[in-house]
């Protein structure tokens, strides 16, 4: 809350009154691709997207509804913080839909307004009382020590693993201990559960983590905490061989432009383990699928990115050239236990980029 209060002070003049110019056109940090760069760590090899302090103005006359949404969300966040509560973005949407249906007809309106407020106040979502919605789970050789003294041994859980809370404050207070040597980020929940069911971490000392698709903030946050707590533990990603899989990997690795002000809090040095072009001989020809228009759209966006490393760009070019995509599950053609062996072999052989 203090972070949001300090940032909000920049909207006020020396006399403590709101600057009229900033009321009519509040200055936000621009979230355009032209205003973003890649920041490299001084003491590690982690790079993250960041936004330079180039401002844009959200004018009352340019987009009146979007302008009002920003102030409506700030008003609601003020009330939430005053009550000492945390709410998820979905909860915030239904409250705003009830109070101001004229301005908030879909979840996207709330998500966009929250990003605008973060850019305006230069603060985090958590400091606004907005809690991350989490779908993520983890399992493996990891013990979570909670502030109340409870311990969760993630190596004795069922195949669904431990559900990651969306409360970043709670995640930041966890003490972590582990006998693992690797962290493996899995794109899909079904593949995560397959590896958990096979107890891969008993054969290969590792922690498995998934966001069940596109990574949410809470999953990225706990992954970043793991990387900071265990800096010598490499992180590998297992994603589909398609543009969306690469986009997911890049979000874990660099963050996103829309969250450029916060990306450094979540970025990790993630290596691409598979599925990659060198693995395609393992996949039956009839398991390949045609690239869809959405795949080509994602590929075009990634190709235009100045952050994409050359080895990733080459993989993406191969996907487009062949016009094909392949799912992780295609490797099951060699048996359901093949995936664990595939992962172990690639790690031991250093077959990752």
Coordinates of C-alpha atoms in Angstrom, one line a residue:
X1 CA 0.0 0.0 0.0
X2 CA 2.9 2.4 0.8
X3 CA 4.3 1.9 -2.7
X4 CA 1.0 3.0 -4.2
X5 CA 0.7 6.0 -1.9
X6 CA 4.2 7.2 -2.7
X7 CA 3.5 6.8 -6.5
X8 CA 0.2 8.5 -6.2
X9 CA 1.8 11.6 -4.6
X10 CA 3.4 12.3 -8.0
X11 CA -0.1 13.2 -9.3
X12 CA -0.4 16.0 -6.7
X13 CA 1.0 19.5 -6.7
X14 CA 3.1 21.2 -4.0
X15 CA -0.1 22.4 -2.3
X16 CA -1.4 18.8 -2.0
X17 CA -4.1 19.3 -4.6
X18 CA -4.6 17.2 -7.7
X19 CA -3.0 18.8 -10.8
X20 CA -5.8 19.6 -13.1
X21 CA -3.8 18.7 -16.2
X22 CA -3.1 15.2 -14.8
X23 CA -6.8 14.7 -14.0
X24 CA -7.8 15.4 -17.6
X25 CA -4.9 13.5 -19.1
X26 CA -3.1 11.4 -16.5
X27 CA 0.5 10.6 -17.5
X28 CA 1.1 6.9 -18.0
X29 CA 4.3 5.1 -18.9
X30 CA 3.9 3.9 -22.4
X31 CA 3.5 0.2 -22.9
X32 CA 4.2 0.2 -26.6
X33 CA 6.9 -2.1 -28.1
X34 CA 8.8 1.1 -29.1
X35 CA 9.3 2.0 -25.4
X36 CA 10.5 -1.4 -24.2
X37 CA 14.1 -2.8 -24.0
X38 CA 15.8 -5.9 -22.6
X39 CA 17.6 -5.4 -19.3
X40 CA 20.4 -7.9 -18.4
X41 CA 21.3 -8.7 -14.9
X42 CA 24.7 -7.6 -13.6
X43 CA 25.3 -10.5 -11.3
X44 CA 23.4 -13.2 -13.2
X45 CA 22.4 -14.2 -16.8
X46 CA 18.7 -13.3 -16.3
X47 CA 17.3 -10.8 -18.8
X48 CA 13.9 -9.1 -18.5
X49 CA 11.7 -6.7 -20.5
X50 CA 11.6 -3.2 -19.1
X51 CA 9.9 0.0 -20.0
X52 CA 11.8 3.3 -20.2
X53 CA 10.2 6.3 -18.7
X54 CA 8.5 7.6 -21.8
X55 CA 5.0 8.8 -21.0
X56 CA 1.8 8.9 -22.9
X57 CA -1.5 10.6 -21.8
X58 CA -4.9 9.0 -21.6
X59 CA -7.1 11.9 -22.6
X60 CA -10.7 12.4 -21.5
X61 CA -11.6 13.4 -25.1
X62 CA -9.6 10.6 -26.8
X63 CA -11.3 7.6 -25.1
X64 CA -13.8 8.8 -22.4
X65 CA -14.8 5.3 -21.2
X66 CA -11.2 4.0 -20.9
X67 CA -10.4 7.3 -19.0
X68 CA -13.2 6.8 -16.6
X69 CA -12.3 3.1 -16.1
X70 CA -8.9 4.1 -14.8
X71 CA -10.4 6.3 -12.1
X72 CA -13.1 3.8 -11.2
X73 CA -10.5 1.1 -10.7
X74 CA -8.4 3.5 -8.5
X75 CA -11.5 4.3 -6.5
X76 CA -12.2 0.6 -5.9
X77 CA -8.6 -0.2 -5.1
X78 CA -8.6 2.6 -2.5
X79 CA -11.7 1.0 -0.8
X80 CA -10.1 -2.4 -0.9
X81 CA -6.8 -1.2 0.7
X82 CA -8.8 0.7 3.3
X83 CA -10.5 -2.6 4.3
X84 CA -7.2 -4.4 4.3
X85 CA -8.4 -6.9 1.7
X86 CA -7.0 -8.6 -1.3
X87 CA -9.2 -9.4 -4.3
X88 CA -8.6 -11.2 -7.6
X89 CA -9.1 -9.5 -10.9
X90 CA -12.2 -11.7 -11.6
X91 CA -13.7 -10.6 -8.3
X92 CA -12.9 -7.0 -9.1
X93 CA -14.7 -7.4 -12.5
X94 CA -18.0 -8.6 -11.0
X95 CA -17.9 -5.8 -8.4
X96 CA -17.3 -3.1 -11.0
X97 CA -19.9 -4.7 -13.4
X98 CA -22.4 -4.4 -10.6
X99 CA -21.5 -0.8 -9.7
X100 CA -20.6 0.6 -13.1
X101 CA -22.1 -1.7 -15.9
X102 CA -21.8 1.2 -18.4
X103 CA -18.0 1.1 -18.2
X104 CA -17.2 -2.6 -17.4
X105 CA -18.9 -5.0 -19.7
X106 CA -16.1 -7.6 -19.9
X107 CA -13.0 -8.8 -18.0
X108 CA -10.7 -7.3 -20.6
X109 CA -11.9 -3.8 -19.5
X110 CA -10.8 -4.4 -15.9
X111 CA -7.5 -6.0 -16.9
X112 CA -6.6 -3.1 -19.2
X113 CA -7.6 -0.5 -16.5
X114 CA -5.4 -2.3 -13.9
X115 CA -2.5 -2.1 -16.3
X116 CA -3.2 1.6 -16.8
X117 CA -3.2 2.2 -13.1
X118 CA 0.1 0.3 -12.6
X119 CA 1.6 2.5 -15.4
X120 CA 0.1 5.6 -13.9
X121 CA 1.2 5.1 -10.3
X122 CA 4.4 3.1 -11.2
X123 CA 3.5 0.4 -8.6
X124 CA 2.6 -3.3 -8.5
X125 CA -0.8 -4.9 -8.7
X126 CA -0.3 -6.4 -5.2
X127 CA 0.2 -2.9 -3.7
X128 CA -3.2 -2.0 -5.2
X129 CA -4.8 -4.9 -3.3
X130 CA -5.2 -6.9 -6.5
X131 CA -4.2 -10.5 -6.0
X132 CA -3.0 -12.8 -8.8
X133 CA -5.3 -15.5 -10.0
X134 CA -3.4 -18.7 -10.1
X135 CA -3.9 -21.9 -12.0
X136 CA -0.4 -23.2 -11.2
X137 CA 0.8 -26.3 -9.4
X138 CA 4.2 -27.8 -8.4
X139 CA 5.5 -31.1 -7.2
X140 CA 8.8 -32.8 -6.5
X141 CA 11.8 -32.5 -4.1
X142 CA 10.7 -29.3 -2.4
X143 CA 9.5 -28.5 1.1
X144 CA 7.5 -25.3 1.7
X145 CA 7.8 -23.9 5.1
X146 CA 4.9 -21.6 5.8
X147 CA 5.0 -18.6 8.3
X148 CA 2.7 -20.4 10.7
X149 CA 5.2 -23.3 11.0
X150 CA 3.3 -25.8 8.7
X151 CA 5.5 -27.7 6.3
X152 CA 4.4 -29.1 2.9
X153 CA 6.5 -31.9 1.5
X154 CA 5.8 -31.7 -2.3
X155 CA 7.4 -35.1 -2.9
X156 CA 4.6 -37.0 -1.2
X157 CA 1.6 -35.4 -2.9
X158 CA -0.8 -36.8 -5.5
X159 CA -0.4 -36.3 -9.2
X160 CA -2.2 -32.9 -9.1
X161 CA 0.6 -31.5 -7.0
X162 CA 0.4 -28.5 -4.7
X163 CA -1.8 -25.6 -5.8
X164 CA 0.0 -22.3 -6.0
X165 CA -1.8 -19.5 -4.1
X166 CA -2.4 -16.2 -5.8
X167 CA -1.3 -14.3 -2.7
X168 CA 2.1 -13.0 -3.6
X169 CA 2.7 -11.8 0.0
X170 CA 2.3 -15.3 1.2
X171 CA 4.5 -16.7 -1.5
X172 CA 7.2 -14.2 -0.6
X173 CA 7.1 -15.3 3.0
X174 CA 7.6 -19.0 2.3
X175 CA 10.9 -20.6 3.3
X176 CA 12.0 -23.1 0.7
X177 CA 14.3 -26.1 1.0
X178 CA 15.1 -28.6 -1.7
X179 CA 17.3 -31.6 -2.6
X180 CA 16.7 -31.1 -6.3
X181 CA 19.2 -30.4 -9.0
X182 CA 16.8 -29.2 -11.7
X183 CA 13.6 -27.2 -12.1
X184 CA 11.4 -28.3 -15.0
X185 CA 8.6 -26.0 -16.3
X186 CA 5.9 -27.9 -18.0
X187 CA 3.5 -26.1 -20.4
X188 CA 0.5 -28.5 -20.0
X189 CA -1.3 -29.8 -16.9
X190 CA -1.9 -33.2 -18.5
X191 CA 1.8 -33.7 -19.2
X192 CA 2.7 -32.4 -15.7
X193 CA 0.3 -35.0 -14.2
X194 CA 1.8 -37.7 -16.4
X195 CA 5.3 -36.9 -15.0
X196 CA 4.0 -36.5 -11.5
X197 CA 2.2 -39.9 -11.7
X198 CA 5.5 -41.5 -12.9
X199 CA 7.3 -39.8 -10.0
X200 CA 10.0 -38.4 -12.3
X201 CA 11.5 -36.5 -9.4
X202 CA 12.4 -39.8 -7.7
X203 CA 14.5 -40.8 -10.7
X204 CA 15.7 -37.3 -11.6
X205 CA 16.1 -35.0 -8.7
X206 CA 13.9 -32.1 -9.8
X207 CA 10.9 -29.8 -9.1
X208 CA 8.1 -29.9 -11.6
X209 CA 6.0 -26.7 -12.1
X210 CA 3.2 -25.8 -14.4
X211 CA 0.8 -22.9 -15.1
X212 CA -1.4 -25.1 -17.1
X213 CA -1.0 -23.1 -20.2
X214 CA 0.0 -19.4 -20.5
X215 CA 1.9 -18.5 -17.3
X216 CA 0.0 -16.5 -14.6
X217 CA 1.7 -14.0 -12.3
X218 CA 1.7 -16.3 -9.2
X219 CA 3.4 -19.2 -11.0
X220 CA 6.0 -16.9 -12.5
X221 CA 6.5 -15.4 -9.1
X222 CA 7.2 -18.7 -7.3
X223 CA 9.4 -19.8 -10.2
X224 CA 11.4 -16.6 -9.8
X225 CA 11.6 -17.2 -6.0
X226 CA 12.9 -20.7 -6.6
X227 CA 15.5 -19.4 -9.0
X228 CA 16.7 -16.8 -6.5
X229 CA 16.7 -19.3 -3.6
X230 CA 18.6 -21.9 -5.6
X231 CA 20.7 -19.9 -8.1
X232 CA 22.7 -23.0 -9.1
X233 CA 19.6 -25.0 -10.1
X234 CA 19.0 -24.7 -13.8
X235 CA 15.5 -24.2 -15.2
X236 CA 14.3 -26.2 -18.2
X237 CA 11.1 -25.7 -20.2
X238 CA 9.1 -28.5 -21.8
X239 CA 6.6 -26.9 -24.3
X240 CA 4.9 -27.9 -27.5
X241 CA 6.8 -27.4 -30.8
X242 CA 4.6 -24.5 -32.0
X243 CA 4.7 -20.7 -31.8
X244 CA 2.5 -20.6 -28.7
X245 CA 4.9 -22.9 -26.9
X246 CA 7.8 -20.6 -27.7
X247 CA 5.7 -17.6 -26.6
X248 CA 5.0 -19.3 -23.3
X249 CA 8.8 -20.0 -22.8
X250 CA 9.6 -16.3 -23.6
X251 CA 7.1 -15.1 -21.1
X252 CA 8.8 -17.1 -18.3
X253 CA 12.2 -16.0 -19.6
X254 CA 11.7 -12.3 -20.2
X255 CA 8.3 -11.2 -19.0
X256 CA 5.8 -9.3 -21.2
X257 CA 5.6 -5.8 -22.6
X258 CA 2.2 -5.2 -21.0
X259 CA 3.8 -5.9 -17.6
X260 CA 7.1 -4.2 -18.4
X261 CA 7.2 -2.3 -15.1
X262 CA 7.0 -5.6 -13.1
X263 CA 8.8 -8.1 -15.4
X264 CA 12.0 -8.1 -13.4
X265 CA 10.1 -9.5 -10.5
X266 CA 9.3 -12.7 -12.4
X267 CA 11.9 -13.2 -15.2
X268 CA 14.1 -16.3 -15.0
X269 CA 16.9 -17.8 -17.1
X270 CA 14.8 -20.6 -18.6
X271 CA 16.4 -23.0 -21.1
X272 CA 14.4 -24.7 -23.9
X273 CA 14.7 -28.4 -23.3
X274 CA 12.0 -29.6 -25.8
X275 CA 10.2 -30.2 -27.9
X276 CA 12.6 -28.8 -30.5
X277 CA 13.5 -29.3 -34.1
X278 CA 16.2 -31.9 -33.3
X279 CA 13.5 -34.1 -31.7
X280 CA 11.1 -34.2 -34.7
X281 CA 12.5 -37.6 -35.8
X282 CA 11.0 -39.1 -32.7
X283 CA 7.5 -38.0 -33.7
X284 CA 5.4 -40.0 -36.2
X285 CA 4.5 -38.2 -39.4
X286 CA 0.8 -38.4 -38.8
X287 CA 1.1 -36.8 -35.4
X288 CA 2.1 -33.4 -36.9
X289 CA -0.6 -30.8 -37.4
X290 CA -0.9 -27.9 -39.8
X291 CA -0.1 -24.5 -38.4
X292 CA -3.3 -22.5 -37.8
X293 CA -3.8 -18.8 -38.6
X294 CA -3.4 -18.0 -34.9
X295 CA -0.1 -19.9 -34.9
X296 CA 1.1 -17.8 -37.8
X297 CA 0.0 -14.6 -36.1
X298 CA 2.0 -15.5 -33.0
X299 CA 5.0 -16.5 -35.1
X300 CA 4.9 -13.1 -36.9
X301 CA 4.8 -11.3 -33.6
X302 CA 7.7 -13.3 -32.2
X303 CA 9.8 -12.8 -35.4
X304 CA 9.4 -9.0 -35.1
X305 CA 10.5 -9.1 -31.4
X306 CA 14.0 -7.7 -30.8
X307 CA 14.3 -9.9 -27.7
X308 CA 14.1 -13.3 -29.5
X309 CA 17.5 -15.0 -29.3
X310 CA 18.9 -16.4 -32.6
X311 CA 18.5 -20.1 -31.7
X312 CA 14.9 -19.6 -30.9
X313 CA 14.4 -17.6 -34.1
X314 CA 15.8 -20.5 -36.1
X315 CA 13.4 -22.9 -34.4
X316 CA 10.5 -20.6 -35.2
X317 CA 11.6 -20.2 -38.8
X318 CA 11.6 -24.0 -39.1
X319 CA 8.1 -24.3 -37.8
X320 CA 6.9 -21.7 -40.4
X321 CA 8.9 -23.3 -43.2
X322 CA 7.4 -26.7 -42.6
X323 CA 4.0 -25.3 -41.8
X324 CA 3.7 -27.9 -39.0
X325 CA 3.3 -28.1 -35.3
X326 CA 3.8 -31.0 -32.8
X327 CA 2.5 -31.5 -29.3
X328 CA 4.5 -32.9 -26.4
X329 CA 2.1 -35.8 -26.2
X330 CA 3.2 -37.0 -29.6
X331 CA 6.2 -38.6 -27.9
X332 CA 3.8 -41.0 -26.2
X333 CA 4.0 -43.0 -29.4
X334 CA 7.1 -44.6 -27.8
X335 CA 5.2 -45.5 -24.6
X336 CA 3.9 -43.5 -21.7
X337 CA 7.1 -43.9 -19.8
X338 CA 9.2 -42.5 -22.6
X339 CA 8.8 -38.8 -21.7
X340 CA 10.7 -39.2 -18.4
X341 CA 13.5 -40.9 -20.2
X342 CA 13.5 -38.3 -22.9
X343 CA 13.8 -35.4 -20.4
X344 CA 16.6 -37.2 -18.4
X345 CA 18.6 -38.0 -21.6
X346 CA 18.4 -34.4 -22.9
X347 CA 19.5 -32.9 -19.6
X348 CA 22.4 -35.3 -19.1
X349 CA 23.5 -34.7 -22.7
X350 CA 23.2 -30.9 -22.4
X351 CA 20.7 -30.9 -25.3
X352 CA 19.0 -27.6 -24.6
X353 CA 19.2 -23.9 -25.7

